[in-house]
Short mmCIF file of C-alpha atoms in Angstrom, two decimals:
data_model
loop_
_atom_site.label_atom_id
_atom_site.label_comp_id
_atom_site.label_asym_id
_atom_site.label_seq_id
_atom_site.Cartn_x
_atom_site.Cartn_y
_atom_site.Cartn_z
CA MET A 1 -4.64 17.46 1.94
CA SER A 2 -3.09 15.15 -0.43
CA VAL A 3 -2.31 11.55 0.74
CA SER A 4 1.05 10.04 -0.45
CA ILE A 5 1.73 6.68 1.32
CA ALA A 6 4.88 4.44 1.28
CA TYR A 7 3.97 1.11 1.80
CA TYR A 8 6.70 -1.31 2.96
CA ILE A 9 5.81 -5.10 2.41
CA THR A 10 8.28 -7.72 3.31
CA GLY A 11 9.06 -9.85 0.27
CA HIS A 12 8.64 -13.20 2.21
CA GLY A 13 6.40 -15.53 0.37
CA TYR A 14 3.11 -14.11 -1.25
CA GLY A 15 0.94 -13.64 1.75
CA HIS A 16 2.30 -10.43 3.06
CA THR A 17 1.55 -8.98 -0.46
CA VAL A 18 -1.81 -10.32 -0.91
CA ARG A 19 -3.20 -9.27 2.17
CA SER A 20 -1.44 -5.69 1.64
CA MET A 21 -2.91 -5.74 -1.60
CA GLU A 22 -6.34 -5.75 -0.25
CA ILE A 23 -5.78 -2.96 1.87
CA ILE A 24 -4.25 -0.82 -0.80
CA LYS A 25 -7.40 -1.52 -2.97
CA GLU A 26 -9.31 -0.12 -0.17
CA LEU A 27 -7.44 2.96 0.16
CA PHE A 28 -7.74 3.83 -3.47
CA ARG A 29 -11.37 3.10 -3.17
CA ARG A 30 -11.79 5.87 -0.30
CA ARG A 31 -9.38 8.21 -1.65
CA PRO A 32 -9.09 7.73 -5.73
CA ASP A 33 -6.46 10.88 -5.53
CA ALA A 34 -4.05 9.22 -3.51
CA THR A 35 -0.79 7.97 -4.41
CA VAL A 36 0.65 4.73 -2.92
CA HIS A 37 4.50 3.77 -3.14
CA VAL A 38 5.10 0.13 -2.46
CA ARG A 39 8.57 -0.73 -1.37
CA THR A 40 9.35 -4.19 -1.30
CA SER A 41 11.21 -7.27 -3.16
CA ALA A 42 8.16 -9.18 -3.89
CA ALA A 43 7.87 -9.68 -7.55
CA ALA A 44 5.89 -6.85 -9.68
CA TRP A 45 3.68 -8.83 -11.32
CA LEU A 46 1.73 -9.46 -7.99
CA PHE A 47 0.58 -5.78 -7.85
CA GLU A 48 -0.80 -5.66 -11.60
CA GLU A 49 -4.18 -4.64 -10.15
CA LEU A 50 -2.86 -1.54 -9.20
CA ARG A 51 -1.82 -0.29 -12.22
CA PHE A 52 -4.63 2.12 -13.28
CA PHE A 53 -4.47 4.05 -9.59
CA HIS A 54 -1.61 6.46 -8.57
CA PHE A 55 0.62 3.73 -8.06
CA HIS A 56 4.53 3.30 -7.88
CA TYR A 57 6.21 0.13 -7.50
CA HIS A 58 10.09 0.23 -6.31
CA ALA A 59 11.93 -3.12 -6.00
CA THR A 60 13.99 -2.55 -3.05
CA ARG A 61 15.07 -5.32 -0.12
CA LEU A 62 15.18 -3.91 3.14
CA ASP A 63 14.34 -7.20 5.33
CA VAL A 64 15.09 -10.93 4.88
CA GLY A 65 12.23 -12.63 5.84
CA ALA A 66 13.00 -16.55 6.12
CA LEU A 67 15.18 -18.15 3.68
CA GLN A 68 13.74 -21.32 2.85
CA SER A 69 14.54 -24.13 0.27
CA THR A 70 11.06 -25.54 0.28
CA SER A 71 7.97 -24.18 1.87
CA TYR A 72 8.47 -26.51 4.76
CA ASN A 73 12.11 -25.87 5.46
CA VAL A 74 14.04 -22.55 6.97
CA ASP A 75 17.62 -22.25 7.04
CA ARG A 76 17.67 -20.48 10.15
CA ALA A 77 21.36 -19.74 10.49
CA ALA A 78 21.39 -18.30 6.72
CA THR A 79 18.34 -15.93 7.65
CA LEU A 80 20.24 -14.85 11.02
CA ALA A 81 23.34 -14.31 9.35
CA ALA A 82 21.56 -12.34 6.36
CA TYR A 83 20.00 -10.03 8.63
CA ALA A 84 23.28 -9.25 10.53
CA ASP A 85 24.45 -8.35 7.37
CA LEU A 86 21.86 -6.07 6.72
CA ILE A 87 22.26 -4.23 9.88
CA GLU A 88 25.86 -3.46 9.00
CA ARG A 89 24.58 -1.74 6.16
CA LYS A 90 21.48 -0.18 7.90
CA GLN A 91 22.49 3.39 8.01
CA LYS A 92 22.92 3.22 4.16
CA LEU A 93 19.65 1.83 4.01
CA LEU A 94 17.96 4.10 6.19
CA ASP A 95 19.64 7.17 4.66
CA GLN A 96 18.27 5.81 1.17
CA GLU A 97 14.99 5.59 2.58
CA ILE A 98 14.94 9.04 4.26
CA ALA A 99 15.81 10.53 0.80
CA PHE A 100 13.17 8.90 -0.80
CA LEU A 101 10.59 9.69 1.65
CA THR A 102 11.54 13.08 1.30
CA GLN A 103 11.86 13.39 -2.44
CA GLU A 104 8.37 12.07 -2.99
CA LYS A 105 6.52 13.97 -0.15
CA ILE A 106 5.19 11.03 1.60
CA THR A 107 2.60 11.85 4.28
CA ALA A 108 2.60 8.38 6.40
CA ILE A 109 4.15 4.79 5.90
CA VAL A 110 2.49 1.46 6.26
CA SER A 111 4.90 -1.41 6.78
CA ASP A 112 4.04 -5.19 6.77
CA ILE A 113 6.24 -5.84 8.71
CA THR A 114 9.68 -4.35 7.36
CA PRO A 115 11.14 -3.15 10.46
CA LEU A 116 13.52 -0.39 8.95
CA ALA A 117 10.39 1.55 7.55
CA PHE A 118 9.46 2.54 11.21
CA ALA A 119 13.39 3.87 11.80
CA ALA A 120 12.72 6.03 8.59
CA ALA A 121 9.16 7.09 9.45
CA ALA A 122 10.68 8.42 12.50
CA ALA A 123 13.80 10.25 11.30
CA LEU A 124 11.07 12.42 9.22
CA ARG A 125 8.33 12.29 12.16
CA LEU A 126 5.90 10.61 9.92
CA PRO A 127 2.96 8.50 11.04
CA ALA A 128 3.85 5.15 10.91
CA ILE A 129 1.59 1.82 10.97
CA ALA A 130 2.40 -1.74 11.16
CA GLU A 131 0.12 -4.10 10.12
CA ALA A 132 0.36 -7.86 10.43
CA ASN A 133 0.08 -10.78 12.44
CA PHE A 134 3.45 -11.39 13.48
CA THR A 135 6.89 -9.82 13.65
CA TRP A 136 10.21 -10.98 12.61
CA ASP A 137 11.59 -10.67 16.14
CA TRP A 138 8.94 -13.32 17.44
CA ILE A 139 9.73 -15.57 14.54
CA TYR A 140 13.62 -15.32 15.16
CA GLN A 141 13.47 -15.41 19.00
CA GLU A 142 13.09 -19.05 19.66
CA TRP A 143 16.16 -19.65 17.21
CA LEU A 144 18.49 -18.01 19.86
CA ALA A 145 18.75 -21.37 21.70
CA ASP A 146 20.80 -22.31 18.82
CA PHE A 147 22.38 -19.07 17.76
CA PRO A 148 22.64 -16.90 20.78
CA HIS A 149 25.32 -14.74 18.99
CA TYR A 150 22.68 -13.17 17.24
CA ALA A 151 20.74 -11.77 19.69
CA PRO A 152 21.42 -8.20 18.87
CA VAL A 153 19.54 -8.70 15.80
CA ILE A 154 16.46 -9.19 17.74
CA ASP A 155 17.40 -6.15 19.68
CA ASP A 156 17.75 -4.15 16.49
CA ILE A 157 14.24 -5.21 15.27
CA ARG A 158 12.48 -4.75 18.16
CA ALA A 159 13.95 -0.92 18.43
CA ASP A 160 12.29 -0.35 14.97
CA TYR A 161 9.42 -1.74 15.58
CA ARG A 162 8.79 0.68 18.85
CA ARG A 163 9.02 3.66 16.80
CA ALA A 164 5.50 2.51 15.13
CA ASP A 165 2.52 4.77 15.97
CA LEU A 166 -0.01 2.12 15.59
CA LEU A 167 -0.20 -1.67 14.95
CA LEU A 168 -3.33 -3.01 12.94
CA ARG A 169 -3.44 -6.60 14.17
CA LEU A 170 -4.48 -9.40 12.10
CA PRO A 171 -6.12 -12.33 13.46
CA PHE A 172 -4.21 -15.62 14.36
CA HIS A 173 -1.50 -13.47 15.68
CA GLY A 174 1.44 -14.15 17.65
CA ASP A 175 3.01 -12.32 20.62
CA MET A 176 3.34 -8.54 19.32
CA SER A 177 3.83 -6.72 22.70
CA VAL A 178 6.68 -4.99 21.20
CA PHE A 179 3.92 -2.42 19.84
CA SER A 180 2.25 -0.22 22.35
CA ASN A 181 -0.59 0.90 20.56
CA ILE A 182 -2.71 -1.94 19.06
CA VAL A 183 -5.97 -2.01 17.10
CA ASP A 184 -7.26 -5.52 16.04
CA LEU A 185 -8.58 -5.88 12.73
CA PRO A 186 -11.17 -8.35 11.23
CA LEU A 187 -9.82 -10.91 8.65
CA VAL A 188 -7.86 -9.56 5.72
CA ALA A 189 -8.23 -11.89 2.74
CA ARG A 190 -9.29 -11.83 -1.02
CA ARG A 191 -13.04 -12.80 -1.38
CA SER A 192 -14.60 -14.42 -4.79
CA SER A 193 -17.94 -12.58 -5.84
CA LEU A 194 -18.85 -15.63 -7.38
CA THR A 195 -20.89 -18.29 -6.39
CA ARG A 196 -19.62 -21.85 -5.99
CA GLN A 197 -21.20 -22.81 -9.06
CA GLN A 198 -20.40 -19.78 -10.95
CA ALA A 199 -16.54 -20.07 -9.76
CA ARG A 200 -16.77 -24.06 -11.01
CA ASP A 201 -18.06 -22.90 -14.28
CA ARG A 202 -15.19 -21.05 -14.91
CA LEU A 203 -12.75 -23.80 -14.11
CA ALA A 204 -14.37 -25.94 -16.42
CA ASP A 205 -12.63 -23.78 -19.22
CA TYR A 206 -9.37 -25.70 -18.15
CA VAL A 207 -10.10 -28.84 -16.71
CA ASP A 208 -12.64 -31.67 -16.46
CA VAL A 209 -15.05 -30.51 -13.43
CA LYS A 210 -16.93 -33.68 -13.38
CA LYS A 211 -13.98 -34.83 -11.01
CA LYS A 212 -13.14 -33.28 -7.67
CA ILE A 213 -10.58 -30.60 -7.73
CA ILE A 214 -7.50 -30.04 -5.77
CA LEU A 215 -5.85 -26.63 -5.86
CA LEU A 216 -2.04 -27.11 -4.98
CA GLY A 217 -0.64 -24.42 -2.84
CA LEU A 218 2.83 -25.56 -3.17
CA ARG A 219 6.18 -24.88 -4.74
CA GLN A 220 7.84 -27.09 -7.55
CA ALA A 221 10.61 -27.84 -4.71
CA ASP A 222 7.89 -29.06 -2.41
CA ILE A 223 6.39 -31.94 -4.59
CA SER A 224 9.51 -32.82 -6.70
CA HIS A 225 10.32 -35.68 -4.70
CA VAL A 226 6.53 -37.04 -4.57
CA PRO A 227 6.14 -40.15 -6.51
CA ALA A 228 4.28 -38.94 -9.84
CA ALA A 229 2.86 -42.31 -10.01
CA ALA A 230 1.11 -41.90 -6.62
CA LEU A 231 -0.72 -38.73 -8.05
CA THR A 232 -1.85 -40.71 -11.05
CA GLN A 233 -3.42 -43.42 -9.25
CA LEU A 234 -5.79 -40.67 -7.73
CA THR A 235 -8.19 -41.33 -10.58
CA ASP A 236 -11.15 -39.53 -8.89
CA TRP A 237 -9.42 -36.19 -8.42
CA HIS A 238 -7.74 -33.47 -10.88
CA PHE A 239 -5.09 -31.08 -9.73
CA ILE A 240 -4.72 -27.69 -10.66
CA THR A 241 -1.83 -24.84 -9.94
CA THR A 242 -0.88 -21.75 -10.94
CA SER A 243 2.81 -22.74 -11.30
CA PRO A 244 4.02 -23.65 -14.75
CA ALA A 245 6.68 -25.80 -12.95
CA LEU A 246 4.10 -28.02 -11.36
CA GLN A 247 2.29 -28.89 -14.48
CA ALA A 248 2.50 -32.54 -15.20
CA GLY A 249 0.14 -35.54 -15.81
CA THR A 250 -2.76 -34.64 -13.82
CA ILE A 251 -1.70 -31.47 -12.53
CA THR A 252 -2.99 -28.69 -14.84
CA CYS A 253 -1.68 -25.06 -14.95
CA ILE A 254 -3.98 -22.17 -14.80
CA PRO A 255 -1.57 -19.31 -15.32
CA GLU A 256 -1.55 -16.10 -12.92
CA GLY A 257 -3.77 -13.72 -14.23
CA ARG A 258 -6.08 -16.19 -16.18
CA LEU A 259 -8.47 -16.31 -13.25
CA PRO A 260 -8.68 -14.72 -9.94
CA PHE A 261 -6.87 -16.78 -7.44
CA GLN A 262 -9.90 -16.11 -4.98
CA ASP A 263 -12.14 -17.74 -7.88
CA MET A 264 -9.92 -20.75 -7.87
CA VAL A 265 -10.09 -21.28 -4.35
CA ARG A 266 -13.97 -20.78 -4.59
CA GLY A 267 -14.42 -23.35 -7.46
CA CYS A 268 -12.15 -26.39 -6.11
CA ASP A 269 -13.20 -28.86 -3.64
CA VAL A 270 -10.04 -29.09 -1.78
CA ILE A 271 -6.91 -27.12 -1.23
CA LEU A 272 -3.84 -28.72 -0.37
CA SER A 273 -1.03 -26.37 1.08
CA LYS A 274 1.09 -25.20 3.92
CA PRO A 275 -1.04 -23.61 6.40
CA GLY A 276 0.68 -19.98 5.70
CA TYR A 277 -1.70 -16.87 7.09
CA SER A 278 -2.57 -16.06 3.62
CA MET A 279 -3.99 -19.47 2.60
CA VAL A 280 -5.55 -19.71 5.78
CA ALA A 281 -7.55 -16.64 5.64
CA GLU A 282 -8.53 -17.12 2.08
CA VAL A 283 -9.87 -20.95 3.08
CA ILE A 284 -11.82 -19.45 5.79
CA ALA A 285 -13.28 -16.14 3.58
CA ASN A 286 -13.95 -18.51 0.58
CA GLN A 287 -15.23 -21.64 2.48
CA THR A 288 -12.87 -24.13 0.67
CA PRO A 289 -11.77 -27.05 3.00
CA LEU A 290 -7.85 -27.50 3.28
CA VAL A 291 -5.79 -30.42 3.55
CA TYR A 292 -2.42 -29.20 5.05
CA VAL A 293 0.81 -30.20 5.91
CA THR A 294 2.35 -29.30 9.12
CA ARG A 295 5.51 -26.89 8.84
CA ASN A 296 7.75 -27.47 12.00
CA ASP A 297 10.25 -24.64 11.52
CA PHE A 298 7.31 -22.01 11.60
CA CYS A 299 6.13 -20.98 15.40
CA GLU A 300 3.16 -19.44 14.12
CA ASP A 301 1.98 -22.56 12.64
CA PRO A 302 0.25 -23.82 15.93
CA ILE A 303 -1.67 -20.70 16.11
CA LEU A 304 -2.45 -20.83 12.41
CA ARG A 305 -3.82 -24.60 12.54
CA GLN A 306 -6.11 -23.72 15.90
CA ALA A 307 -7.54 -21.13 13.51
CA LEU A 308 -8.20 -23.74 10.94
CA ASN A 309 -9.81 -26.15 13.44
CA ARG A 310 -11.81 -23.43 14.69
CA TYR A 311 -13.17 -21.64 11.62
CA ALA A 312 -12.78 -24.06 8.83
CA VAL A 313 -13.13 -27.67 7.29
CA CYS A 314 -9.67 -28.93 7.18
CA GLU A 315 -7.26 -32.11 7.78
CA GLU A 316 -3.81 -32.64 8.79
CA MET A 317 -1.57 -34.81 6.49
CA SER A 318 1.76 -36.04 8.08
CA MET A 319 4.81 -35.12 6.30
CA GLU A 320 5.55 -38.94 5.94
CA ASP A 321 2.55 -39.35 3.94
CA PHE A 322 2.93 -36.18 2.04
CA ASN A 323 6.47 -37.35 0.82
CA ALA A 324 5.30 -40.85 -0.06
CA GLY A 325 2.57 -39.55 -2.14
CA HIS A 326 -0.06 -41.61 0.47
CA TRP A 327 -2.66 -38.71 0.00
CA GLN A 328 -5.71 -40.79 -0.44
CA GLU A 329 -6.70 -41.10 3.14
CA ALA A 330 -6.46 -37.53 3.84
CA LEU A 331 -8.43 -36.59 0.84
CA GLN A 332 -11.32 -39.04 1.90
CA LYS A 333 -11.54 -37.95 5.30
CA ILE A 334 -11.72 -34.23 4.33
CA ALA A 335 -14.54 -34.82 1.54
CA ALA A 336 -16.67 -36.96 4.16
CA LYS A 337 -16.89 -33.76 6.82
CA PRO A 338 -19.73 -31.73 6.91
CA ALA A 339 -19.27 -28.49 5.74
CA LEU A 340 -19.53 -26.41 9.18
CA TRP A 341 -18.00 -22.75 8.62
CA PRO A 342 -18.29 -20.56 11.62
CA PHE A 343 -19.09 -16.92 11.23
CA ILE A 344 -15.79 -14.60 11.48
CA ALA A 345 -15.90 -11.20 10.26
CA ASN A 346 -13.59 -10.29 7.25
CA HIS A 347 -13.80 -6.74 6.45
CA GLY A 348 -10.21 -6.19 7.79
CA ALA A 349 -9.09 -4.39 4.66
CA GLU A 350 -11.92 -1.88 4.94
CA THR A 351 -11.32 -1.26 8.59
CA ALA A 352 -7.51 -1.21 8.15
CA ALA A 353 -7.85 1.48 5.04
CA GLU A 354 -9.82 3.58 7.38
CA ARG A 355 -7.77 3.73 10.29
CA ILE A 356 -4.84 4.36 7.99
CA LEU A 357 -6.65 7.52 6.65
CA GLU A 358 -7.18 8.82 9.94
CA TYR A 359 -3.63 8.86 10.76
CA VAL A 360 -2.89 10.81 7.41
CA LYS A 361 -5.34 13.22 8.40
#
């Protein structure tokens, strides 16, 4: 039987795309003859690895995610208003997706974690599989205290999620009780195949690895107000990033695609980032310490911080110290911590691919 999967991925951040990519690669390893259509607002370049398979990228925006000015600030009112607007256009969007699924002879859909995908699948009686560690109704629910008139948005999202046949639930998850059939996955993360020294040697083509290396998992807007002089005073450290917008002074940009990101994670001494799911998973999978700055606007953060404290070497930096460029104390603390990495299974992509293909048969 031919396998043709429509894979819906929310365009919010990189994390949903990164983990979905790992699962899609495993699908192709098991079924090289499969066809996968990705429907997302995430950038096309993120899927470059899939160009040699039967893969098709379709730019489309079918959910909202969380509208942010920085990695640490969400505009809750604008997010809920944007989703309410999407619901106003929902029937048109749904008709569009039904036509697409029919035209491409799709045999199953997977979604991380776009709600409308499940409504489209139900209309055609296609198997519908969710893959996530949180749902948008859970994220938005606590916002209703300030914006109670958006309660119908939550109801609409939940109605779509209830149409899923299966949830592949990732570790470090929130309340996902909206799904009736749940299978827990091991960790899904990009894993470097290199030793730490091999990864370090690759970084040596770009930076002086005699210094300690910090990978910045941040946006330009996150550190634009951090005093540049504060970073230059950290003379024992050198910063690397994949963002050209961050390159300045002691920050070296290694452009996307030059080195696999997981090898950069593996080769550096410390990562400084928000505690988002993808970063938490890759820190744990590649055993690289993380200094994180807490995000107060994200209800998943306490769960992810708990995961870090259990499975990783980590240190919290206050937002005040981060903004002031007072980074030295947190970096000294994490450098002094023992390298203790409790075991956690990280073959979630393989397990997810197996489960998805079971539904396609």
